[in-house]
Amino acid sequence: QVVTSSRSVWLSVCCEANASSLVLVLASAMGNCTAACEGAPGAMPLDSLNNIVMLTDSYKVTHHLQYPPGTTKIYSYFESRGGAYQDVCFFGLQYFLKKYMVGQVVTPAKIKQAEEYFKIHFSHPVWGYNEQLFNRGAWEYIVSKHGGRLPVTVKAVPEGTVVPYKNVLFTLENTDDNCFWLTNYLETLLVQIWYPTTVCTQSREQKKIIVKYLKETGCSNVISGGGHLFKLHDFGFRGVSSVESAAIGGAGHLVNFMGTDTMAAMVCCKEYYGEPAAGFSIPASEHSTMTSWGREKEVDAMRNMLQQYPQGLVACVSDSYDIFNACENLWGAELKSMIESRDGVLVVRPDSGELPITLLQVLSAIESKFGSTKTPTGHKLLPPCIRVIQGDGIDINTLERILKAMKKEGWAADNVAFGSGGALLQKVHRDSLKCAFKCSYAVVAGAPVDVLKDPITDPGKKSKAGKLTLEYKDEQWRTVTEGKGDPAQDCLVEVFCDGKLLIDDNFETIRARAKGETRPAAKINPLLKPPVDMDLRDNILLCTDSYKVTHHLQYPPGTIKVYSYFECRGGQFETVCFFGLQYFLKKYMVGSVVTPAKLNEAEEHFKIHFSNPVHGYDPKLFNRASWEYIIANHGGKLPIEIKAVPEGTALPYKNCLFTMENTDDNCYWLTNYLETLLVQIWYPTTVCTQSREQKKIIMKFLKDTGTPQVIEGGGHLFKLHDFGFRGVSSVESAATGGAAHLVNFLGTDTMAALMCAKEYYGEAAAGFSIPASEHSTMTSWGREGELDAMRNMLEQYPKGLVACVSDSYDIFKACEQYWGTDLKDTIMSRDGTLVVRPDSGELPKIVLDVLTKLEGKFGSEKTSTGHKKLPPCIRVIQGDGIDIKSLEMILNAMKAAGWAADNLAFGSGGALLQKLHRDTQKCAFKCSYAVVNGQGVDVVKDPITDPGKKSKKGRLTLECEGGVWTTVTEGKGAASKDKMQTVFRNGELLIEDKFAAIRERSNVGL
C-alpha cells in the first residue's frame, strides 16, 4: 500500500512531528502536481457509489460493539419534527429502495471492497487498525444466510400522502436477531429521503399559493383545465448539487406540477415510478442563442424564434440587453403581427431586475402594445397570443409576493408562469422540516425496551418511545407511541422485507394522494431484483435542461463555433478554490459516451416530453442527425475542448475558471448543451471554498490562543469533521461535496467522499475517522444504563481516540458524574483520548459550559498565551448547529473566556454539504465568443435591469502577474501567460490531477 500524503499527515499528527519533518514527508508523497495522461481513457468502469456496505456514516461501522449485550432487535423511525410547513408530503422512499436495497446487494466482492476502505480509514499510526471495528463476520452471515439480501423490514406511509409534521413517516427494524446492528447502519442512506420529501412538500405549498391567486383574480377556468399544473416550471438541474439530486428532487416537484426542464427527473419517474410522461416542456431560448446574433440583430434572433417554431408555445428570454425595448419595440412593434397571427403563444421571459417591480413593468409594457381583457373579477388579462414567465429570483416567498402585487395592481395571475431553479431543488435542507431518524424500541436479553432520547438542553429533540403506529381517526392524524396503537388502524404499510419490494406505487397514484385522494398501496409480487435500467446518471444526452434540446435551431445561420466560460461573478467569499471538474469529466464525458442505444433512449423521452395535445410533436426539435454524426465521425466521443485552472487553485472571484468550445464546426450547438451538467461544478467548488475559509478561521484561533504547534503537526486538519452524508441531497452529492471538504481537511464520516477521492482522484487515504457512538447505541441501554453504555465505550476501545455523544439525557451530569467521577480514573489511565460530544443546546454557551464542567473534574493547563487547555486524555467535539458563522462565534467566545481553541473540534453536516447554493458564489456559465459565417463575434450579455449580470466578452485568458489574477477579455490576452490548461479534448482526458497536488495548491496563501 502506497503511503499517501494524507496518511503521512495523520502519522505526523499522532507522532507530533515537527514542522520541517512534516514538510519533507508531504513533499516526497505528493510528487508531481500534474500528471500527463496521453491516451489514457480515464473513465471509471463501475459505480463505486452503489455498495450498501459503505453507504453509511463511517462511525456506524463501529456500532455493533456499542449496543447492550443480548440485543436482538433495533426498531427506529423517521419523522419531520417540525419545520417551515405543517403538512408534509412524503415522497422518495421507493427510489432509494429500488436503487440501493432491493435484491442481492451484499456480495463477497463488496464486503472485501468495503473492508479495504475501512482498514485505511480507521488506521492509526500509533495504535494501528483494530480488526474488530468492521463487522465482517456479520456481513458474511447476510451473504450465507440471506443470499446477500438485507434482513430488515420497512413500513411507511404511502408516498404522496400528506401528514402533519411530528408524525412517524416510516419505521425500520431488523428481521434477523443476529442483525440488530443493521437497522441504524442504514440510517444514513434512508435519511436522505428528507430531500425529495422536502422538495415535494415545498412545491405543494407553492401550488396552493398559485391556486389561491388564480381563483382570486378570476382565473378558476385555468384550474379546471389543468393549466395550473404548468405554472411552476422546474429550472433547477444546473443549480442543484448533482445529477442524482436533480433526478429525485425534480421528481418530487413533479408530484405537484407537470412543467420541467430537468430531464433527470423524467428518467427517475419512468424508471422508478413507472411514469413515462411525468413532465413536459416547450422550445425556449437562452442568452447564448440570443446574444450570439449580436446586439444589433436581437430582433432577427427573436424573429427566428417565431419562424422556427410557427405553432404552439415558445418562450424567449428578452432581457439580454433591454427588456423594455424588447417588449415595446421588438415584440410589440416589429414582430407584433407575427405574434398575433401565430397559432400559439409567445412567452416572454425577463431574467433580471427587482421583484416584483420589473415584472409589473413588463406586463404594462406588453399591455400597451397588445391590449388586455378583463376577468370576471375585473383583473387584466393579456391576449391569448402572449404571456410572461418569471424565472429569475423565484422562491416560495417571492412567488407569493409577486402574485400579491399583481392582484393589487389589477393583473390576473394567469398572465404569468414561474420558473424556479436553485430555490426549488437546492435551497432546502434537512432542517427545513427538521427531519430525524431515531431508535425508539429494542429487545435486549429477551426483554422489550422502550427507547427514548430526552436532552435537557433541547426539549424539542425529545424522541418518541416504543413501537409506533400512524393512525387516522376523525380526520386527524396521530402517532401512537409505546406500543399502545391499534395495528389494524395503522396507516404504515410494509413496503420492503428481506430484500424484497412489496409495494410498487405508480406516479399517478402518488400524485392523486398528494391532491387528497385516498389510494391504496399497490401490492405486487415481491420484487426480488432491482429494476433493469440504464443508469439515469450515465446518458449524456439526458444530462441537460430539456429546452437546450431545441437550441440547435436558434443560433445564427452559418454558426460554426460557440465558446463559453464559467466563473463566480461574486458571492460570499472573495477567494474561490476551484474543485470538481475532473470528477464530472471522468464520470460523464470521457470516452465513447454517445451510443445508438443512448440516442434512442433520449429520443423516446423527448418525443413525449415535447408533445403537445393540439400540435403534436415536432421531430426537428431533437437534433438526432447531429448526435448520429458524433457517433459516425467521432466514435461517440464529444468534440469539445475544455481549458481550466488547475483544481485546488485559489483565486479571486470574478475570474474565469474554465472555458469550453466545440472542436468540430458541425457541433457548435454542443458547447452550451453541456452547460447544465458542467455548471454543477458550482457545488464542489463552493463546498471547497467555504471549507477552506473555515480552515483559515480555525488556524487563526489556534495561533491566537497559544497552540501553533497543532498547525505545525497537522492537527488542524482534523478540526472540522464532515458529518454531512445524511444531510445532503443524494449519495452523489455526498461524494463530490465530501471530497471537496477533504481538499482542506482530513476528518470525515462521509464514506462516499472517500470513494470519490480514490476512484476519481487517485487518493486511497483521503480521510480518517474514529470509533464513535450515536444516540441509538447509548439510549438502547436505557436512561438508568447510560453509565454502563459509557463504560462500554471505554472498554470496547481501550486505546486511541473514541468519541461519545453525551447529551441523550443530561450533558452536565454526564460530564461531572459519569465522565468526571465514575469513569475518571479509566479515562485518565487510558492510552488515548476520549472526545465528549454535546449534541444540543444554545451556542456558544453549551460549549463553554461543557468545557467548564470537564475542567472542574480533570483540571487544565495553560498555553503560551495563558489560555486553558484540558489534559490530553479528554477533548470535546461540537457537531450540532455548526456552520461557518457559529464556528467563528464559538472560537471567539472560547478565546474571550480564556479557553484554547485546541480543546475543541467541530463536526458539520448540512451546513457543510447542503446549506449552500449556486448563488453563494454567483456561479454562471456564459457564451462570450462565436464564429458566424467565418467571422469572429465577441458575444456579451448586458441587461439594463442588472449591471451585475453583464458577462465577459470574447476569448479569454486567465493570467497572474505578481500574485494578481486577471481575466483578459476580447482575445487580448497572451496564450503563453494563460494559467488555464487544456484538460479535455475530443473525449480524452489530457490532465489527471492527484488529490495530493490539489491539496498542495489549495494551501497556497493560507
mmCIF file with all atom_site columns, C-alpha atoms in Angstrom, residues 323-486:
data_model
loop_
_atom_site.group_PDB
_atom_site.id
_atom_site.type_symbol
_atom_site.label_atom_id
_atom_site.label_alt_id
_atom_site.label_comp_id
_atom_site.label_asym_id
_atom_site.label_entity_id
_atom_site.label_seq_id
_atom_site.pdbx_PDB_ins_code
_atom_site.Cartn_x
_atom_site.Cartn_y
_atom_site.Cartn_z
_atom_site.occupancy
_atom_site.B_iso_or_equiv
_atom_site.pdbx_formal_charge
_atom_site.auth_seq_id
_atom_site.auth_comp_id
_atom_site.auth_asym_id
_atom_site.auth_atom_id
_atom_site.pdbx_PDB_model_num
ATOM 1   C CA . ILE A 1 323 ? -36.221 44.172  -21.668 1.00 0.00 ? 323 ILE A CA 1
ATOM 2   C CA . PHE A 1 324 ? -38.410 47.222  -22.134 1.00 0.00 ? 324 PHE A CA 1
ATOM 3   C CA . ASN A 1 325 ? -37.186 47.882  -25.669 1.00 0.00 ? 325 ASN A CA 1
ATOM 4   C CA . ALA A 1 326 ? -37.815 44.226  -26.387 1.00 0.00 ? 326 ALA A CA 1
ATOM 5   C CA . CYS A 1 327 ? -41.389 44.373  -25.112 1.00 0.00 ? 327 CYS A CA 1
ATOM 6   C CA . GLU A 1 328 ? -42.358 47.701  -26.647 1.00 0.00 ? 328 GLU A CA 1
ATOM 7   C CA . ASN A 1 329 ? -40.408 47.925  -29.890 1.00 0.00 ? 329 ASN A CA 1
ATOM 8   C CA . LEU A 1 330 ? -39.312 44.418  -30.867 1.00 0.00 ? 330 LEU A CA 1
ATOM 9   C CA . TRP A 1 331 ? -42.131 42.149  -29.728 1.00 0.00 ? 331 TRP A CA 1
ATOM 10  C CA . GLY A 1 332 ? -44.643 44.977  -29.526 1.00 0.00 ? 332 GLY A CA 1
ATOM 11  C CA . ALA A 1 333 ? -43.975 46.653  -32.868 1.00 0.00 ? 333 ALA A CA 1
ATOM 12  C CA . GLU A 1 334 ? -41.702 44.913  -35.394 1.00 0.00 ? 334 GLU A CA 1
ATOM 13  C CA . LEU A 1 335 ? -42.885 41.401  -34.582 1.00 0.00 ? 335 LEU A CA 1
ATOM 14  C CA . LYS A 1 336 ? -46.377 42.168  -33.297 1.00 0.00 ? 336 LYS A CA 1
ATOM 15  C CA . SER A 1 337 ? -48.291 40.986  -36.346 1.00 0.00 ? 337 SER A CA 1
ATOM 16  C CA . MET A 1 338 ? -46.354 37.694  -36.418 1.00 0.00 ? 338 MET A CA 1
ATOM 17  C CA . ILE A 1 339 ? -47.195 37.077  -32.769 1.00 0.00 ? 339 ILE A CA 1
ATOM 18  C CA . GLU A 1 340 ? -50.870 37.900  -33.151 1.00 0.00 ? 340 GLU A CA 1
ATOM 19  C CA . SER A 1 341 ? -51.310 35.751  -36.241 1.00 0.00 ? 341 SER A CA 1
ATOM 20  C CA . ARG A 1 342 ? -49.247 32.874  -34.942 1.00 0.00 ? 342 ARG A CA 1
ATOM 21  C CA . ASP A 1 343 ? -51.017 29.605  -33.997 1.00 0.00 ? 343 ASP A CA 1
ATOM 22  C CA . GLY A 1 344 ? -49.727 29.553  -30.445 1.00 0.00 ? 344 GLY A CA 1
ATOM 23  C CA . VAL A 1 345 ? -48.421 31.567  -27.531 1.00 0.00 ? 345 VAL A CA 1
ATOM 24  C CA . LEU A 1 346 ? -45.222 33.561  -27.167 1.00 0.00 ? 346 LEU A CA 1
ATOM 25  C CA . VAL A 1 347 ? -43.921 33.519  -23.585 1.00 0.00 ? 347 VAL A CA 1
ATOM 26  C CA . VAL A 1 348 ? -41.676 36.500  -22.820 1.00 0.00 ? 348 VAL A CA 1
ATOM 27  C CA . ARG A 1 349 ? -39.006 35.870  -20.188 1.00 0.00 ? 349 ARG A CA 1
ATOM 28  C CA . PRO A 1 350 ? -37.366 38.667  -18.197 1.00 0.00 ? 350 PRO A CA 1
ATOM 29  C CA . ASP A 1 351 ? -34.282 37.292  -16.413 1.00 0.00 ? 351 ASP A CA 1
ATOM 30  C CA . SER A 1 352 ? -33.124 40.140  -14.184 1.00 0.00 ? 352 SER A CA 1
ATOM 31  C CA . GLY A 1 353 ? -34.377 43.148  -12.277 1.00 0.00 ? 353 GLY A CA 1
ATOM 32  C CA . GLU A 1 354 ? -36.001 43.955  -8.968  1.00 0.00 ? 354 GLU A CA 1
ATOM 33  C CA . LEU A 1 355 ? -39.042 41.926  -7.980  1.00 0.00 ? 355 LEU A CA 1
ATOM 34  C CA . PRO A 1 356 ? -41.942 42.493  -8.285  1.00 0.00 ? 356 PRO A CA 1
ATOM 35  C CA . ILE A 1 357 ? -41.317 45.875  -9.941  1.00 0.00 ? 357 ILE A CA 1
ATOM 36  C CA . THR A 1 358 ? -39.681 44.634  -13.146 1.00 0.00 ? 358 THR A CA 1
ATOM 37  C CA . LEU A 1 359 ? -42.376 42.054  -13.762 1.00 0.00 ? 359 LEU A CA 1
ATOM 38  C CA . LEU A 1 360 ? -45.144 44.618  -13.339 1.00 0.00 ? 360 LEU A CA 1
ATOM 39  C CA . GLN A 1 361 ? -43.338 46.938  -15.732 1.00 0.00 ? 361 GLN A CA 1
ATOM 40  C CA . VAL A 1 362 ? -43.036 44.138  -18.300 1.00 0.00 ? 362 VAL A CA 1
ATOM 41  C CA . LEU A 1 363 ? -46.758 43.386  -18.075 1.00 0.00 ? 363 LEU A CA 1
ATOM 42  C CA . SER A 1 364 ? -47.583 47.060  -18.536 1.00 0.00 ? 364 SER A CA 1
ATOM 43  C CA . ALA A 1 365 ? -45.213 47.397  -21.500 1.00 0.00 ? 365 ALA A CA 1
ATOM 44  C CA . ILE A 1 366 ? -46.746 44.390  -23.220 1.00 0.00 ? 366 ILE A CA 1
ATOM 45  C CA . GLU A 1 367 ? -50.295 45.573  -22.477 1.00 0.00 ? 367 GLU A CA 1
ATOM 46  C CA . SER A 1 368 ? -49.543 48.950  -24.022 1.00 0.00 ? 368 SER A CA 1
ATOM 47  C CA . LYS A 1 369 ? -48.901 47.184  -27.341 1.00 0.00 ? 369 LYS A CA 1
ATOM 48  C CA . PHE A 1 370 ? -51.172 44.143  -27.232 1.00 0.00 ? 370 PHE A CA 1
ATOM 49  C CA . GLY A 1 371 ? -54.034 45.333  -25.028 1.00 0.00 ? 371 GLY A CA 1
ATOM 50  C CA . SER A 1 372 ? -55.883 43.288  -22.432 1.00 0.00 ? 372 SER A CA 1
ATOM 51  C CA . THR A 1 373 ? -59.297 41.962  -21.432 1.00 0.00 ? 373 THR A CA 1
ATOM 52  C CA . LYS A 1 374 ? -60.920 41.645  -18.007 1.00 0.00 ? 374 LYS A CA 1
ATOM 53  C CA . THR A 1 375 ? -61.549 38.502  -15.992 1.00 0.00 ? 375 THR A CA 1
ATOM 54  C CA . PRO A 1 376 ? -64.817 38.044  -14.040 1.00 0.00 ? 376 PRO A CA 1
ATOM 55  C CA . THR A 1 377 ? -63.134 39.712  -11.061 1.00 0.00 ? 377 THR A CA 1
ATOM 56  C CA . GLY A 1 378 ? -62.094 42.702  -13.165 1.00 0.00 ? 378 GLY A CA 1
ATOM 57  C CA . HIS A 1 379 ? -58.394 41.822  -13.395 1.00 0.00 ? 379 HIS A CA 1
ATOM 58  C CA . LYS A 1 380 ? -56.495 42.467  -16.602 1.00 0.00 ? 380 LYS A CA 1
ATOM 59  C CA . LEU A 1 381 ? -55.521 39.543  -18.844 1.00 0.00 ? 381 LEU A CA 1
ATOM 60  C CA . LEU A 1 382 ? -53.201 39.777  -21.844 1.00 0.00 ? 382 LEU A CA 1
ATOM 61  C CA . PRO A 1 383 ? -54.499 38.313  -25.117 1.00 0.00 ? 383 PRO A CA 1
ATOM 62  C CA . PRO A 1 384 ? -54.003 34.553  -25.605 1.00 0.00 ? 384 PRO A CA 1
ATOM 63  C CA . CYS A 1 385 ? -51.094 35.070  -28.017 1.00 0.00 ? 385 CYS A CA 1
ATOM 64  C CA . ILE A 1 386 ? -48.702 36.335  -25.334 1.00 0.00 ? 386 ILE A CA 1
ATOM 65  C CA . ARG A 1 387 ? -47.769 35.538  -21.742 1.00 0.00 ? 387 ARG A CA 1
ATOM 66  C CA . VAL A 1 388 ? -44.818 36.071  -19.368 1.00 0.00 ? 388 VAL A CA 1
ATOM 67  C CA . ILE A 1 389 ? -42.634 33.673  -17.387 1.00 0.00 ? 389 ILE A CA 1
ATOM 68  C CA . GLN A 1 390 ? -40.575 34.923  -14.453 1.00 0.00 ? 390 GLN A CA 1
ATOM 69  C CA . GLY A 1 391 ? -37.643 32.602  -13.812 1.00 0.00 ? 391 GLY A CA 1
ATOM 70  C CA . ASP A 1 392 ? -35.137 34.795  -12.007 1.00 0.00 ? 392 ASP A CA 1
ATOM 71  C CA . GLY A 1 393 ? -35.174 35.038  -8.212  1.00 0.00 ? 393 GLY A CA 1
ATOM 72  C CA . ILE A 1 394 ? -38.207 32.826  -7.670  1.00 0.00 ? 394 ILE A CA 1
ATOM 73  C CA . ASP A 1 395 ? -38.707 31.087  -4.352  1.00 0.00 ? 395 ASP A CA 1
ATOM 74  C CA . ILE A 1 396 ? -41.838 30.472  -2.335  1.00 0.00 ? 396 ILE A CA 1
ATOM 75  C CA . ASN A 1 397 ? -41.665 33.944  -0.786  1.00 0.00 ? 397 ASN A CA 1
ATOM 76  C CA . THR A 1 398 ? -41.071 35.952  -3.969  1.00 0.00 ? 398 THR A CA 1
ATOM 77  C CA . LEU A 1 399 ? -43.671 33.896  -5.810  1.00 0.00 ? 399 LEU A CA 1
ATOM 78  C CA . GLU A 1 400 ? -46.354 34.903  -3.333  1.00 0.00 ? 400 GLU A CA 1
ATOM 79  C CA . ARG A 1 401 ? -45.102 38.486  -3.188  1.00 0.00 ? 401 ARG A CA 1
ATOM 80  C CA . ILE A 1 402 ? -45.342 38.787  -6.980  1.00 0.00 ? 402 ILE A CA 1
ATOM 81  C CA . LEU A 1 403 ? -48.839 37.335  -7.153  1.00 0.00 ? 403 LEU A CA 1
ATOM 82  C CA . LYS A 1 404 ? -49.987 39.586  -4.330  1.00 0.00 ? 404 LYS A CA 1
ATOM 83  C CA . ALA A 1 405 ? -48.545 42.645  -6.096  1.00 0.00 ? 405 ALA A CA 1
ATOM 84  C CA . MET A 1 406 ? -50.127 41.617  -9.394  1.00 0.00 ? 406 MET A CA 1
ATOM 85  C CA . LYS A 1 407 ? -53.520 41.278  -7.774  1.00 0.00 ? 407 LYS A CA 1
ATOM 86  C CA . LYS A 1 408 ? -53.166 44.670  -6.121  1.00 0.00 ? 408 LYS A CA 1
ATOM 87  C CA . GLU A 1 409 ? -52.212 46.284  -9.445  1.00 0.00 ? 409 GLU A CA 1
ATOM 88  C CA . GLY A 1 410 ? -55.174 44.699  -11.202 1.00 0.00 ? 410 GLY A CA 1
ATOM 89  C CA . TRP A 1 411 ? -53.408 41.875  -13.013 1.00 0.00 ? 411 TRP A CA 1
ATOM 90  C CA . ALA A 1 412 ? -54.787 38.347  -13.269 1.00 0.00 ? 412 ALA A CA 1
ATOM 91  C CA . ALA A 1 413 ? -52.491 35.567  -12.070 1.00 0.00 ? 413 ALA A CA 1
ATOM 92  C CA . ASP A 1 414 ? -52.874 33.721  -15.377 1.00 0.00 ? 414 ASP A CA 1
ATOM 93  C CA . ASN A 1 415 ? -50.663 36.278  -17.133 1.00 0.00 ? 415 ASN A CA 1
ATOM 94  C CA . VAL A 1 416 ? -47.602 34.761  -15.529 1.00 0.00 ? 416 VAL A CA 1
ATOM 95  C CA . ALA A 1 417 ? -45.934 31.403  -15.066 1.00 0.00 ? 417 ALA A CA 1
ATOM 96  C CA . PHE A 1 418 ? -42.912 30.911  -12.855 1.00 0.00 ? 418 PHE A CA 1
ATOM 97  C CA . GLY A 1 419 ? -39.627 29.111  -13.300 1.00 0.00 ? 419 GLY A CA 1
ATOM 98  C CA . SER A 1 420 ? -37.651 28.163  -10.217 1.00 0.00 ? 420 SER A CA 1
ATOM 99  C CA . GLY A 1 421 ? -34.181 26.692  -10.055 1.00 0.00 ? 421 GLY A CA 1
ATOM 100 C CA . GLY A 1 422 ? -31.935 26.652  -7.029  1.00 0.00 ? 422 GLY A CA 1
ATOM 101 C CA . ALA A 1 423 ? -34.734 27.707  -4.693  1.00 0.00 ? 423 ALA A CA 1
ATOM 102 C CA . LEU A 1 424 ? -36.830 24.758  -5.846  1.00 0.00 ? 424 LEU A CA 1
ATOM 103 C CA . LEU A 1 425 ? -34.207 21.997  -5.760  1.00 0.00 ? 425 LEU A CA 1
ATOM 104 C CA . GLN A 1 426 ? -31.229 23.295  -3.751  1.00 0.00 ? 426 GLN A CA 1
ATOM 105 C CA . LYS A 1 427 ? -32.208 25.928  -1.201  1.00 0.00 ? 427 LYS A CA 1
ATOM 106 C CA . VAL A 1 428 ? -33.704 23.344  1.126   1.00 0.00 ? 428 VAL A CA 1
ATOM 107 C CA . HIS A 1 429 ? -32.027 21.326  3.843   1.00 0.00 ? 429 HIS A CA 1
ATOM 108 C CA . ARG A 1 430 ? -32.760 18.687  6.455   1.00 0.00 ? 430 ARG A CA 1
ATOM 109 C CA . ASP A 1 431 ? -33.706 21.370  8.961   1.00 0.00 ? 431 ASP A CA 1
ATOM 110 C CA . SER A 1 432 ? -36.352 22.792  6.599   1.00 0.00 ? 432 SER A CA 1
ATOM 111 C CA . LEU A 1 433 ? -38.659 20.109  8.014   1.00 0.00 ? 433 LEU A CA 1
ATOM 112 C CA . LYS A 1 434 ? -36.416 19.067  10.917  1.00 0.00 ? 434 LYS A CA 1
ATOM 113 C CA . CYS A 1 435 ? -36.197 15.518  9.612   1.00 0.00 ? 435 CYS A CA 1
ATOM 114 C CA . ALA A 1 436 ? -34.779 12.966  12.029  1.00 0.00 ? 436 ALA A CA 1
ATOM 115 C CA . PHE A 1 437 ? -34.338 9.212   12.403  1.00 0.00 ? 437 PHE A CA 1
ATOM 116 C CA . LYS A 1 438 ? -34.343 7.821   15.940  1.00 0.00 ? 438 LYS A CA 1
ATOM 117 C CA . CYS A 1 439 ? -34.329 4.477   17.708  1.00 0.00 ? 439 CYS A CA 1
ATOM 118 C CA . SER A 1 440 ? -37.488 4.053   19.782  1.00 0.00 ? 440 SER A CA 1
ATOM 119 C CA . TYR A 1 441 ? -37.554 0.359   20.671  1.00 0.00 ? 441 TYR A CA 1
ATOM 120 C CA . ALA A 1 442 ? -35.180 -2.509  21.270  1.00 0.00 ? 442 ALA A CA 1
ATOM 121 C CA . VAL A 1 443 ? -35.204 -6.070  22.519  1.00 0.00 ? 443 VAL A CA 1
ATOM 122 C CA . VAL A 1 444 ? -32.362 -6.765  24.931  1.00 0.00 ? 444 VAL A CA 1
ATOM 123 C CA . ALA A 1 445 ? -31.798 -10.121 26.587  1.00 0.00 ? 445 ALA A CA 1
ATOM 124 C CA . GLY A 1 446 ? -35.301 -11.119 25.511  1.00 0.00 ? 446 GLY A CA 1
ATOM 125 C CA . ALA A 1 447 ? -36.959 -8.114  27.125  1.00 0.00 ? 447 ALA A CA 1
ATOM 126 C CA . PRO A 1 448 ? -38.601 -5.245  25.199  1.00 0.00 ? 448 PRO A CA 1
ATOM 127 C CA . VAL A 1 449 ? -37.170 -1.796  25.889  1.00 0.00 ? 449 VAL A CA 1
ATOM 128 C CA . ASP A 1 450 ? -38.869 1.491   25.002  1.00 0.00 ? 450 ASP A CA 1
ATOM 129 C CA . VAL A 1 451 ? -36.002 3.729   23.929  1.00 0.00 ? 451 VAL A CA 1
ATOM 130 C CA . LEU A 1 452 ? -36.044 7.486   24.341  1.00 0.00 ? 452 LEU A CA 1
ATOM 131 C CA . LYS A 1 453 ? -33.750 10.442  23.797  1.00 0.00 ? 453 LYS A CA 1
ATOM 132 C CA . ASP A 1 454 ? -34.637 13.364  26.057  1.00 0.00 ? 454 ASP A CA 1
ATOM 133 C CA . PRO A 1 455 ? -31.900 16.031  26.281  1.00 0.00 ? 455 PRO A CA 1
ATOM 134 C CA . ILE A 1 456 ? -32.377 18.685  28.958  1.00 0.00 ? 456 ILE A CA 1
ATOM 135 C CA . THR A 1 457 ? -30.635 21.174  26.691  1.00 0.00 ? 457 THR A CA 1
ATOM 136 C CA . ASP A 1 458 ? -33.299 20.953  23.959  1.00 0.00 ? 458 ASP A CA 1
ATOM 137 C CA . PRO A 1 459 ? -36.791 19.598  24.742  1.00 0.00 ? 459 PRO A CA 1
ATOM 138 C CA . GLY A 1 460 ? -37.645 19.900  21.044  1.00 0.00 ? 460 GLY A CA 1
ATOM 139 C CA . LYS A 1 461 ? -35.289 17.000  20.343  1.00 0.00 ? 461 LYS A CA 1
ATOM 140 C CA . LYS A 1 462 ? -37.136 14.608  22.628  1.00 0.00 ? 462 LYS A CA 1
ATOM 141 C CA . SER A 1 463 ? -37.831 11.487  20.608  1.00 0.00 ? 463 SER A CA 1
ATOM 142 C CA . LYS A 1 464 ? -40.768 9.109   20.503  1.00 0.00 ? 464 LYS A CA 1
ATOM 143 C CA . ALA A 1 465 ? -40.699 5.967   22.629  1.00 0.00 ? 465 ALA A CA 1
ATOM 144 C CA . GLY A 1 466 ? -41.674 2.394   21.815  1.00 0.00 ? 466 GLY A CA 1
ATOM 145 C CA . LYS A 1 467 ? -43.228 0.778   18.761  1.00 0.00 ? 467 LYS A CA 1
ATOM 146 C CA . LEU A 1 468 ? -45.330 3.191   16.733  1.00 0.00 ? 468 LEU A CA 1
ATOM 147 C CA . THR A 1 469 ? -48.491 3.240   14.693  1.00 0.00 ? 469 THR A CA 1
ATOM 148 C CA . LEU A 1 470 ? -49.733 6.063   12.471  1.00 0.00 ? 470 LEU A CA 1
ATOM 149 C CA . GLU A 1 471 ? -53.497 6.275   12.764  1.00 0.00 ? 471 GLU A CA 1
ATOM 150 C CA . TYR A 1 472 ? -56.135 8.431   11.074  1.00 0.00 ? 472 TYR A CA 1
ATOM 151 C CA . LYS A 1 473 ? -59.340 8.949   13.003  1.00 0.00 ? 473 LYS A CA 1
ATOM 152 C CA . ASP A 1 474 ? -61.957 11.688  12.931  1.00 0.00 ? 474 ASP A CA 1
ATOM 153 C CA . GLU A 1 475 ? -59.972 13.429  10.177  1.00 0.00 ? 475 GLU A CA 1
ATOM 154 C CA . GLN A 1 476 ? -56.945 13.680  12.449  1.00 0.00 ? 476 GLN A CA 1
ATOM 155 C CA . TRP A 1 477 ? -53.539 12.051  12.105  1.00 0.00 ? 477 TRP A CA 1
ATOM 156 C CA . ARG A 1 478 ? -51.720 10.903  15.220  1.00 0.00 ? 478 ARG A CA 1
ATOM 157 C CA . THR A 1 479 ? -48.726 8.789   16.047  1.00 0.00 ? 479 THR A CA 1
ATOM 158 C CA . VAL A 1 480 ? -49.434 6.354   18.860  1.00 0.00 ? 480 VAL A CA 1
ATOM 159 C CA . THR A 1 481 ? -46.317 5.502   20.866  1.00 0.00 ? 481 THR A CA 1
ATOM 160 C CA . GLU A 1 482 ? -45.141 2.928   23.396  1.00 0.00 ? 482 GLU A CA 1
ATOM 161 C CA . GLY A 1 483 ? -46.809 0.053   21.551  1.00 0.00 ? 483 GLY A CA 1
ATOM 162 C CA . LYS A 1 484 ? -50.267 1.295   22.518  1.00 0.00 ? 484 LYS A CA 1
ATOM 163 C CA . GLY A 1 485 ? -51.567 1.688   18.971  1.00 0.00 ? 485 GLY A CA 1
ATOM 164 C CA . ASP A 1 486 ? -54.019 -0.491  17.105  1.00 0.00 ? 486 ASP A CA 1
#
